[in-house]
Each structure stands twice: as C-alpha cells, then as structure tokens.
Short mmCIF file of C-alpha atoms and ligand atoms in Angstrom, two decimals:
data_model
loop_
_atom_site.label_atom_id
_atom_site.label_comp_id
_atom_site.label_asym_id
_atom_site.label_seq_id
_atom_site.Cartn_x
_atom_site.Cartn_y
_atom_site.Cartn_z
CA MET A 25 -117.23 135.08 38.42
CA ASN A 26 -117.81 133.03 35.29
CA ARG A 27 -120.96 130.93 35.64
CA THR A 28 -120.49 128.63 32.64
CA ARG A 29 -122.46 125.42 33.17
CA LEU A 30 -121.51 122.39 31.12
CA GLN A 31 -123.94 119.97 29.48
CA PRO A 32 -123.50 116.20 29.25
CA GLY A 33 -121.28 115.58 26.22
CA ASP A 34 -119.17 118.67 26.89
CA THR A 35 -115.43 118.37 27.44
CA ILE A 36 -113.36 119.28 30.50
CA GLY A 37 -109.63 119.81 30.04
CA ILE A 38 -107.33 118.42 32.73
CA LEU A 39 -103.77 119.67 33.14
CA GLY A 40 -101.69 116.78 34.45
CA GLY A 41 -101.98 113.10 33.66
CA GLY A 42 -101.22 111.24 36.90
CA GLN A 43 -103.56 108.99 38.86
CA LEU A 44 -105.62 111.94 40.08
CA GLY A 45 -106.29 113.03 36.49
CA ARG A 46 -107.11 109.45 35.63
CA MET A 47 -109.67 109.08 38.43
CA LEU A 48 -111.16 112.49 37.57
CA ALA A 49 -111.61 111.40 33.95
CA LEU A 50 -113.27 108.15 35.07
CA ALA A 51 -115.69 110.07 37.30
CA ALA A 52 -116.47 112.51 34.49
CA ALA A 53 -117.22 109.66 32.09
CA ARG A 54 -119.89 108.32 34.45
CA LEU A 55 -121.64 111.69 34.25
CA GLY A 56 -121.50 111.73 30.45
CA LEU A 57 -118.74 114.34 30.34
CA GLN A 58 -115.62 113.96 28.22
CA CYS A 59 -112.09 114.78 29.35
CA LEU A 60 -109.03 115.84 27.38
CA VAL A 61 -105.82 115.41 29.34
CA PHE A 62 -102.86 117.70 28.69
CA ALA A 63 -99.53 116.41 30.03
CA PRO A 64 -95.92 116.35 28.88
CA GLU A 65 -95.23 112.69 29.77
CA PRO A 66 -96.33 110.25 27.01
CA ASP A 67 -96.88 107.43 29.52
CA SER A 68 -99.29 109.42 31.74
CA PRO A 69 -101.78 107.09 33.53
CA ALA A 70 -104.71 109.38 32.63
CA PHE A 71 -104.09 108.93 28.89
CA GLN A 72 -105.15 105.28 29.21
CA VAL A 73 -108.72 106.29 30.05
CA THR A 74 -109.23 109.27 27.73
CA ALA A 75 -109.78 109.19 24.00
CA GLU A 76 -106.90 111.32 22.83
CA PRO A 77 -103.72 112.33 24.65
CA ILE A 78 -102.48 115.91 24.38
CA ILE A 79 -98.74 115.51 24.86
CA ALA A 80 -97.13 118.92 25.13
CA ALA A 81 -95.08 121.09 27.45
CA TYR A 82 -96.94 123.35 29.90
CA ASP A 83 -95.36 126.42 28.29
CA ASP A 84 -96.34 125.47 24.75
CA HIS A 85 -98.76 128.32 24.00
CA ASP A 86 -99.85 126.95 20.64
CA ALA A 87 -100.75 123.62 22.21
CA LEU A 88 -102.55 125.39 25.08
CA ARG A 89 -104.55 127.55 22.66
CA ALA A 90 -105.58 124.49 20.63
CA PHE A 91 -106.49 122.69 23.88
CA ALA A 92 -108.63 125.62 25.04
CA GLY A 93 -110.46 125.54 21.71
CA ARG A 94 -111.61 121.99 22.37
CA ILE A 95 -112.81 122.25 25.97
CA ARG A 96 -115.53 124.18 27.86
CA ALA A 97 -113.72 124.37 31.20
CA ALA A 98 -110.33 123.39 32.54
CA THR A 99 -108.91 122.12 35.81
CA TYR A 100 -105.60 120.74 37.06
CA GLU A 101 -104.71 117.65 39.02
CA PHE A 102 -101.51 118.87 40.69
CA GLU A 103 -100.44 122.15 42.22
CA ASN A 104 -97.06 122.32 40.53
CA VAL A 105 -98.61 123.14 37.17
CA PRO A 106 -96.94 126.47 36.27
CA ALA A 107 -99.04 129.45 37.42
CA GLU A 108 -98.27 131.03 34.05
CA THR A 109 -99.95 128.10 32.23
CA VAL A 110 -103.13 128.57 34.24
CA ALA A 111 -103.05 132.35 33.74
CA PHE A 112 -102.72 131.83 29.98
CA LEU A 113 -105.58 129.31 29.82
CA GLU A 114 -107.79 131.44 32.05
CA LYS A 115 -107.97 134.11 29.35
CA LEU A 116 -109.47 131.56 26.97
CA VAL A 117 -111.69 129.30 29.06
CA PRO A 118 -112.94 129.09 32.68
CA VAL A 119 -110.30 127.41 34.85
CA ARG A 120 -111.64 125.92 38.09
CA PRO A 121 -110.11 126.42 40.62
CA GLY A 122 -108.61 129.69 39.36
CA SER A 123 -105.12 131.13 39.54
CA LYS A 124 -105.76 132.91 42.86
CA ALA A 125 -106.14 129.59 44.68
CA LEU A 126 -103.19 128.12 42.83
CA GLY A 127 -100.94 131.07 43.75
CA ILE A 128 -101.75 130.57 47.43
CA ALA A 129 -101.44 126.80 47.51
CA GLN A 130 -98.17 126.75 45.55
CA ASP A 131 -96.33 128.59 48.28
CA ARG A 132 -96.09 127.38 51.87
CA ILE A 133 -95.70 130.92 53.23
CA ASN A 134 -98.80 132.20 51.39
CA GLU A 135 -100.75 129.21 52.66
CA LYS A 136 -99.81 129.76 56.28
CA GLN A 137 -100.40 133.51 56.07
CA LEU A 138 -103.88 132.94 54.68
CA ALA A 139 -104.59 130.39 57.40
CA ARG A 140 -103.66 132.95 60.03
CA GLU A 141 -105.65 135.70 58.33
CA ILE A 142 -108.82 133.64 58.56
CA GLY A 143 -108.14 133.00 62.24
CA ALA A 144 -106.65 129.49 62.14
CA MET A 145 -103.49 128.37 63.90
CA THR A 146 -100.37 127.04 62.16
CA ALA A 147 -96.97 125.88 63.36
CA ASP A 148 -94.70 128.83 64.19
CA PHE A 149 -92.86 129.64 60.97
CA ALA A 150 -90.39 132.03 59.36
CA ASP A 151 -89.49 132.95 55.80
CA ILE A 152 -85.90 131.81 55.09
CA PRO A 153 -84.41 133.51 52.02
CA SER A 154 -80.76 132.90 53.03
CA GLU A 155 -78.51 130.87 55.31
CA ASP A 156 -78.08 133.96 57.49
CA ALA A 157 -81.83 134.16 57.95
CA LEU A 158 -81.84 130.53 59.05
CA ARG A 159 -79.15 131.14 61.70
CA LYS A 160 -81.05 134.15 62.96
CA MET A 161 -84.51 132.59 63.01
CA LEU A 162 -83.63 129.16 64.41
CA PRO A 163 -83.38 130.34 68.06
CA GLN A 164 -86.67 132.23 67.67
CA ILE A 165 -88.62 129.36 66.13
CA GLY A 166 -87.03 126.82 68.47
CA LEU A 167 -85.88 123.22 68.16
CA PRO A 168 -86.71 120.73 66.83
CA ALA A 169 -87.61 122.45 63.59
CA ILE A 170 -88.15 121.53 59.97
CA LEU A 171 -86.88 123.41 56.92
CA LYS A 172 -88.88 123.04 53.69
CA THR A 173 -88.69 124.57 50.23
CA ARG A 174 -91.50 127.11 49.90
CA ARG A 175 -92.56 125.60 46.60
CA PHE A 176 -92.57 122.29 44.72
CA GLY A 177 -92.42 119.96 47.71
CA TYR A 178 -94.54 116.81 47.83
CA ASP A 179 -94.57 113.54 49.76
CA GLY A 180 -91.96 114.85 52.19
CA LYS A 181 -89.52 115.84 49.44
CA GLY A 182 -87.56 119.09 49.81
CA GLN A 183 -87.60 118.99 53.62
CA VAL A 184 -85.02 118.48 56.36
CA ARG A 185 -85.48 118.18 60.09
CA ILE A 186 -83.16 120.24 62.30
CA SER A 187 -82.41 119.12 65.83
CA SER A 188 -79.44 121.36 66.66
CA GLU A 189 -78.11 124.73 65.57
CA ALA A 190 -74.99 122.97 64.25
CA GLU A 191 -77.14 121.51 61.46
CA SER A 192 -78.01 124.92 59.95
CA ALA A 193 -75.45 124.87 57.14
CA SER A 194 -76.22 121.36 55.92
CA ALA A 195 -79.98 121.94 56.20
CA TYR A 196 -79.76 125.13 54.18
CA ALA A 197 -77.56 123.41 51.56
CA ALA A 198 -80.29 120.79 51.11
CA MET A 199 -82.65 123.56 49.87
CA ARG A 200 -80.28 124.01 46.87
CA GLY A 201 -80.68 127.76 46.91
CA GLN A 202 -84.49 127.69 46.75
CA PRO A 203 -86.50 130.00 49.04
CA ALA A 204 -87.43 128.10 52.18
CA ILE A 205 -89.72 128.14 55.20
CA LEU A 206 -88.64 127.18 58.71
CA GLU A 207 -91.32 125.59 60.89
CA ARG A 208 -91.36 124.55 64.49
CA MET A 209 -91.97 120.81 64.75
CA VAL A 210 -95.44 120.17 66.09
CA ALA A 211 -95.72 117.30 68.59
CA PHE A 212 -98.96 116.12 67.05
CA GLN A 213 -101.20 113.35 68.28
CA SER A 214 -102.51 112.76 64.79
CA GLU A 215 -102.62 114.23 61.30
CA ILE A 216 -106.03 114.93 59.87
CA SER A 217 -107.39 116.38 56.65
CA VAL A 218 -110.60 117.91 55.42
CA ILE A 219 -111.65 117.20 51.85
CA ALA A 220 -114.04 119.99 50.94
CA ALA A 221 -115.66 121.49 47.87
CA ARG A 222 -117.28 124.70 46.68
CA ASP A 223 -119.52 125.04 43.67
CA ILE A 224 -119.84 128.04 41.30
CA ASN A 225 -122.37 129.66 43.66
CA GLY A 226 -120.09 129.35 46.69
CA THR A 227 -122.04 126.48 48.26
CA PHE A 228 -119.71 124.52 50.50
CA ALA A 229 -119.64 120.82 51.39
CA ALA A 230 -117.11 118.68 53.25
CA PHE A 231 -116.66 114.95 53.77
CA ASP A 232 -116.13 113.47 57.23
CA VAL A 233 -112.73 114.48 58.60
CA THR A 234 -110.02 111.96 57.69
CA GLU A 235 -107.13 110.78 59.85
CA ASN A 236 -103.86 110.10 58.07
CA GLU A 237 -100.82 107.99 58.88
CA HIS A 238 -97.62 108.62 56.93
CA ARG A 239 -94.65 106.32 56.41
CA ASN A 240 -91.36 107.69 55.05
CA GLY A 241 -93.12 110.99 54.33
CA ILE A 242 -95.73 109.28 52.10
CA LEU A 243 -99.36 108.73 53.06
CA HIS A 244 -99.80 105.11 54.12
CA ARG A 245 -103.33 104.87 55.53
CA SER A 246 -106.36 107.11 55.89
CA ILE A 247 -109.37 106.38 58.05
CA ALA A 248 -112.66 108.18 58.37
CA PRO A 249 -114.11 109.57 60.50
CA ALA A 250 -110.95 110.78 62.25
CA ARG A 251 -110.62 109.86 65.93
CA ILE A 252 -110.82 113.42 67.20
CA LYS A 253 -113.33 115.21 69.39
CA PRO A 254 -116.50 116.41 67.61
CA ASN A 255 -115.73 120.08 68.28
CA ALA A 256 -112.23 119.72 66.75
CA ALA A 257 -113.75 118.05 63.67
CA ALA A 258 -116.31 120.85 63.36
CA GLU A 259 -113.57 123.46 63.73
CA ALA A 260 -111.46 121.80 61.01
CA ILE A 261 -114.40 121.85 58.61
CA ASP A 262 -115.16 125.46 59.46
CA ILE A 263 -111.54 126.45 58.79
CA ALA A 264 -111.76 124.72 55.41
CA ARG A 265 -114.96 126.65 54.68
CA ARG A 266 -113.28 129.98 55.50
CA LEU A 267 -110.19 129.11 53.44
CA GLY A 268 -112.36 128.15 50.47
CA GLU A 269 -114.19 131.45 50.70
CA ALA A 270 -110.97 133.45 50.95
CA MET A 271 -109.59 131.74 47.83
CA ASP A 272 -112.86 132.17 45.81
CA TYR A 273 -112.48 128.48 45.34
CA ILE A 274 -114.37 126.31 42.84
CA GLY A 275 -113.77 122.56 43.06
CA VAL A 276 -112.40 120.11 45.61
CA PHE A 277 -109.53 121.02 47.90
CA ALA A 278 -107.83 119.46 50.87
CA VAL A 279 -106.66 121.09 54.08
CA GLU A 280 -104.15 119.12 56.14
CA PHE A 281 -103.87 119.73 59.86
CA PHE A 282 -101.84 118.61 62.84
CA ALA A 283 -104.02 117.72 65.83
CA GLU A 284 -102.48 118.09 69.27
CA ASP A 285 -104.17 116.45 72.18
CA PHE A 286 -104.24 118.76 75.14
CA SER A 287 -106.73 116.39 76.78
CA ARG A 288 -109.66 118.69 77.41
CA ARG A 289 -109.41 120.59 74.16
CA GLU A 290 -107.73 119.45 70.96
CA VAL A 291 -105.71 122.09 69.14
CA ILE A 292 -105.55 121.91 65.37
CA ARG A 293 -103.01 123.69 63.19
CA VAL A 294 -103.21 124.07 59.41
CA ASN A 295 -100.22 122.48 57.70
CA GLU A 296 -101.02 122.54 53.99
CA ILE A 297 -103.70 123.34 51.43
CA ALA A 298 -103.89 121.21 48.28
CA PRO A 299 -105.87 122.88 45.45
CA ARG A 300 -107.06 119.57 44.06
CA VAL A 301 -108.44 116.16 44.88
CA HIS A 302 -106.22 114.55 47.48
CA ASN A 303 -104.84 111.12 48.32
CA SER A 304 -106.47 111.27 51.77
CA GLY A 305 -109.87 111.59 50.06
CA HIS A 306 -109.62 108.37 48.04
CA TRP A 307 -111.80 106.50 50.57
CA THR A 308 -114.77 108.56 49.34
CA GLN A 309 -114.80 106.54 46.10
CA ASP A 310 -116.34 103.63 47.97
CA GLY A 311 -117.15 105.11 51.38
CA ALA A 312 -119.22 108.19 50.58
CA ALA A 313 -122.38 108.96 48.63
CA THR A 314 -120.32 111.03 46.16
CA SER A 315 -116.60 110.48 45.53
CA GLN A 316 -114.19 113.41 45.75
CA PHE A 317 -113.52 112.93 42.02
CA GLU A 318 -117.18 113.22 41.07
CA GLN A 319 -117.51 116.16 43.47
CA HIS A 320 -114.68 118.00 41.71
CA ILE A 321 -116.08 117.25 38.26
CA ARG A 322 -119.52 118.51 39.38
CA ALA A 323 -118.00 121.78 40.59
CA VAL A 324 -115.87 122.23 37.45
CA ALA A 325 -118.94 121.57 35.30
CA GLY A 326 -120.90 124.21 37.24
CA TRP A 327 -123.23 121.54 38.60
CA PRO A 328 -124.51 121.27 42.18
CA LEU A 329 -122.35 119.36 44.67
CA GLY A 330 -123.29 115.80 45.62
CA ALA A 331 -124.07 114.45 49.10
CA THR A 332 -121.02 113.83 51.28
CA THR A 333 -122.60 111.35 53.71
CA MET A 334 -120.71 108.18 54.54
CA ARG A 335 -121.95 104.81 53.30
CA ALA A 336 -120.76 102.95 56.39
CA SER A 337 -119.79 103.65 59.99
CA GLY A 338 -116.19 103.99 58.87
CA ALA A 339 -113.88 103.68 55.88
CA GLU A 340 -110.19 103.12 55.34
CA MET A 341 -107.80 103.57 52.43
CA ILE A 342 -104.38 101.98 52.20
CA ASN A 343 -101.92 103.14 49.57
CA LEU A 344 -100.13 100.52 47.47
CA ILE A 345 -96.64 101.93 47.22
CA GLY A 346 -94.02 100.23 45.01
CA GLU A 347 -94.04 96.49 45.58
CA ASP A 348 -97.19 96.64 47.75
CA ALA A 349 -99.05 96.51 44.45
CA LEU A 350 -97.82 92.95 43.90
CA ALA A 351 -100.45 91.93 46.48
CA TRP A 352 -103.19 92.74 43.96
CA GLN A 353 -104.13 89.07 43.53
CA ASN A 354 -104.97 88.74 47.23
CA LEU A 355 -106.74 92.08 47.33
CA VAL A 356 -108.88 91.41 44.31
CA ALA A 357 -109.97 88.12 45.91
CA GLU A 358 -110.80 89.72 49.27
CA PRO A 359 -114.54 90.31 49.75
CA GLY A 360 -115.14 93.92 50.68
CA ALA A 361 -111.79 95.21 49.42
CA TYR A 362 -112.19 97.82 46.68
CA LEU A 363 -109.02 97.73 44.60
CA HIS A 364 -107.92 100.72 42.52
CA LEU A 365 -104.82 100.40 40.32
CA TYR A 366 -103.38 103.27 38.31
CA GLY A 367 -102.08 101.40 35.25
CA LYS A 368 -98.43 102.26 35.89
CA ALA A 369 -96.27 99.78 34.00
CA GLU A 370 -93.16 99.99 36.13
CA VAL A 371 -93.10 99.23 39.86
CA ARG A 372 -90.65 101.63 41.51
CA ALA A 373 -89.82 102.10 45.19
CA GLY A 374 -91.89 104.96 46.61
CA ARG A 375 -94.18 105.12 43.57
CA LYS A 376 -97.93 105.24 44.18
CA MET A 377 -99.24 102.24 42.20
CA GLY A 378 -102.78 102.03 43.53
CA HIS A 379 -104.84 101.90 46.69
CA VAL A 380 -107.42 99.73 48.40
CA ASN A 381 -110.55 100.97 50.16
CA ARG A 382 -112.50 99.08 52.79
CA LEU A 383 -115.70 99.94 54.61
CA LEU A 384 -115.67 99.47 58.37
CA ALA A 385 -118.62 98.10 60.33
CA LYS A 386 -117.67 100.25 63.33
CA ARG A 387 -116.51 103.81 63.74
CA PRO A 388 -112.69 103.76 63.90
P1 AMP B 15 -95.74 118.35 54.34
O1 AMP B 15 -95.07 118.20 53.02
O2 AMP B 15 -95.71 119.72 54.87
O3 AMP B 15 -97.14 117.76 54.34
O4 AMP B 15 -94.91 117.44 55.36
C1 AMP B 15 -94.84 116.01 55.23
C2 AMP B 15 -94.95 115.35 56.60
O5 AMP B 15 -93.85 115.76 57.45
C3 AMP B 15 -96.19 115.77 57.36
O6 AMP B 15 -97.30 114.99 56.98
C4 AMP B 15 -95.75 115.52 58.80
O7 AMP B 15 -95.82 114.15 59.12
C5 AMP B 15 -94.31 115.96 58.78
N1 AMP B 15 -94.23 117.41 59.12
C6 AMP B 15 -94.17 118.44 58.26
N2 AMP B 15 -94.14 119.62 58.90
C7 AMP B 15 -94.18 119.36 60.22
C8 AMP B 15 -94.18 120.15 61.41
N3 AMP B 15 -94.12 121.49 61.37
N4 AMP B 15 -94.25 119.50 62.60
C9 AMP B 15 -94.31 118.15 62.66
N5 AMP B 15 -94.31 117.35 61.58
C10 AMP B 15 -94.23 117.92 60.37
#
C-alpha cells in the first residue's frame, strides 16, 4: 500500500464537482491543503471554492495526465466516476479510496455479496440479467419486492417496486435493458447509516450511528444518535469496520442499513455502501469534533483520523431540496441553525440545494 503523506500546501485532486466535492475542498482549505477539482460540468458547485477549475471529460486521458501531474493524491466525490478513470489515475498518483473499493460499491450485487462474506445480513436478493430471470426469481424472492439497476442508481432512481407477478414485464422494461438486482422488500422500523473512516495504516473510526428518513426516495432528515438499541448500533459499526477492512479502504465511507425491530433483538441488514462522504453524515460538520469532510481529507492526505465524538447530546440535519432553500432567510436568522448552501444558481424540484444542521439538547 502506498504510504504517501501530504504536507500542508500540497494539492489533492477531486474527481467530481458537486456539493460533496465543494465541502471536501472547504475542509481541506482549513487544513492548509489545496484542492484541484476535475469535473465535466462548467457550473460545478465545487469550482466556486477552488482556485482553478479543470473542466474535462472523465475519459480525457491527456487532461487526466496533466491533472495527475499537479496533485499529490486523488479522491472522488461520487461513485459513478468511471472505474476506468480511477484505474488510469491510480497508475500516476495514489487514489484514495482505490479502485477495489470503487468496483465493489459501484455494483449492488458486489456490495451485497461482500456484506454476506463478512457475515452481515442483507435483504434476500437475486441477480436479474433478463426478463426471464425476473419471472423465475420473483416467486423465490417473494412479494413485495423491489427491482433496481445494479449500477448508477442514486436517490431512488432506477428502481421499481413490484407488488404482483403481473408487474414483471413493466418492471423489467423500466430497467431499460440494464443488468438488475431483485430484492425482497424489508419491513424496516428505521433506516440507519454508519459513517466510518480508515486511515493509511488501517486505523478505523466511526461517528455515532445516524438514523435517516427519506421522502420521495431522497434523504429528508438525519438524526444522531440513531434510536436503536446499543447492541444494534455496536453491530452496525462493527460491520462497517469489517467492510472497510475487506475493501482495503482509505477515506470516509457510508454503510446504509435497514433496522427491523423484532422487539428483543433488532436485526440490521446492509443495504448499500457509498465509497465517499455521505449526505447522512452532514450533521458531523457542526455536531462532531471532526466533520466527515475533514476526516476524509485527513485520510486522503495520509494524516491520522480526527476524533468522532459528538459535540452535543444529539444532532439533526435537514436537507433543503428544491424550493425548501427559499427558507434560507428564516434559517439564517434562527439561533442555533447552521445553514449550508451549495451555491447552485437554479432551484429545481428534487435538487439538493443545501442543508441545515441543529444540535439537540437531548438524545433523540
Ligand atoms: P437505495 O437506492 O437502495 O438506497 O434505495 C432507496 C430507498 O428505497 C431506501 O432508502 C429505502 O427507503 C427504499 N428501499 C430500497 N431497497 C429496499 C428494500 N429491499 N426494502 C425496503 N425498502 C427499500
């Protein structure tokens, strides 16, 4: 494993220029590190906070080579960055996390298989390469079920719920010919996530487990600590530790789980792994000793991880989606509300425009 350690003044390259890249660059700046952001979209939010935009396609090898020449380490802020781009960069400069983690997290089947290999539970699932496979597997997996594209899904996109066998054809058509995964619907009590990190020496740290509420497939609110039993929280963190180890991970990652309440003992099932900072970890910016963004930058720089302790009994994060962001004047006037806006010029329905964090005097 490459042990390159950056010095203050060194430059980290970030693939992807969305709000996660922007908040990573802001965290890096506080530590005296520079960031160069590489993204194809000229209006990327991260370009507003970095000195010079690198606007190029992810398969532009000349641009990638020039980028690598100007940075000491690279990372990415979204998992749909082409694996080939990361493999190309990796030959020139340390990329943290590396292509192994990306290859697992880009594919829902790989993710679930790894989860099972390390001894965690998942929803029952089946690989669906064809409509025939769907007809055959539906009775085995059981109803209700959910069909998702194996790759490139986010915020509930590329998924359809199936409540009867008659819906097979239309559900398969919605995958538009892409390889899919069929999952049994989990009757969860809550959705939780672990935001964890590993440094270049394999030291592991996790924040308090977060509880997440979605609306229309998009994260609406996160609270920490999650309202689950202490042994379920400890198990979730331990699963994240084992997943991080299995992926040789360097940096921050998120593991999303479904928590089922079987009264005496909660059962948790891994749903997804995100090889990056995660929306459900935004509360750490104001609610933890180290934010997830700083934590990731520390790991990418080869520095030790920061403390993950909470700064209050509880914390919450609410996403500002589309027109929610118009409430900024009230939020900025509210004592104790920490407003974060992403600098996106156009308000669009379903678009993540910002978020607000609040500390809670009591445990949720
Ligand atoms: P995902 O893209 O896998 O995170 O799915 C988006 C959301 O759909 C999740 O946060 C859940 O609320 C819901 N969902 C996805 N898969 C399942 C499942 N197997 N059982 C129940 N709900 C699910």
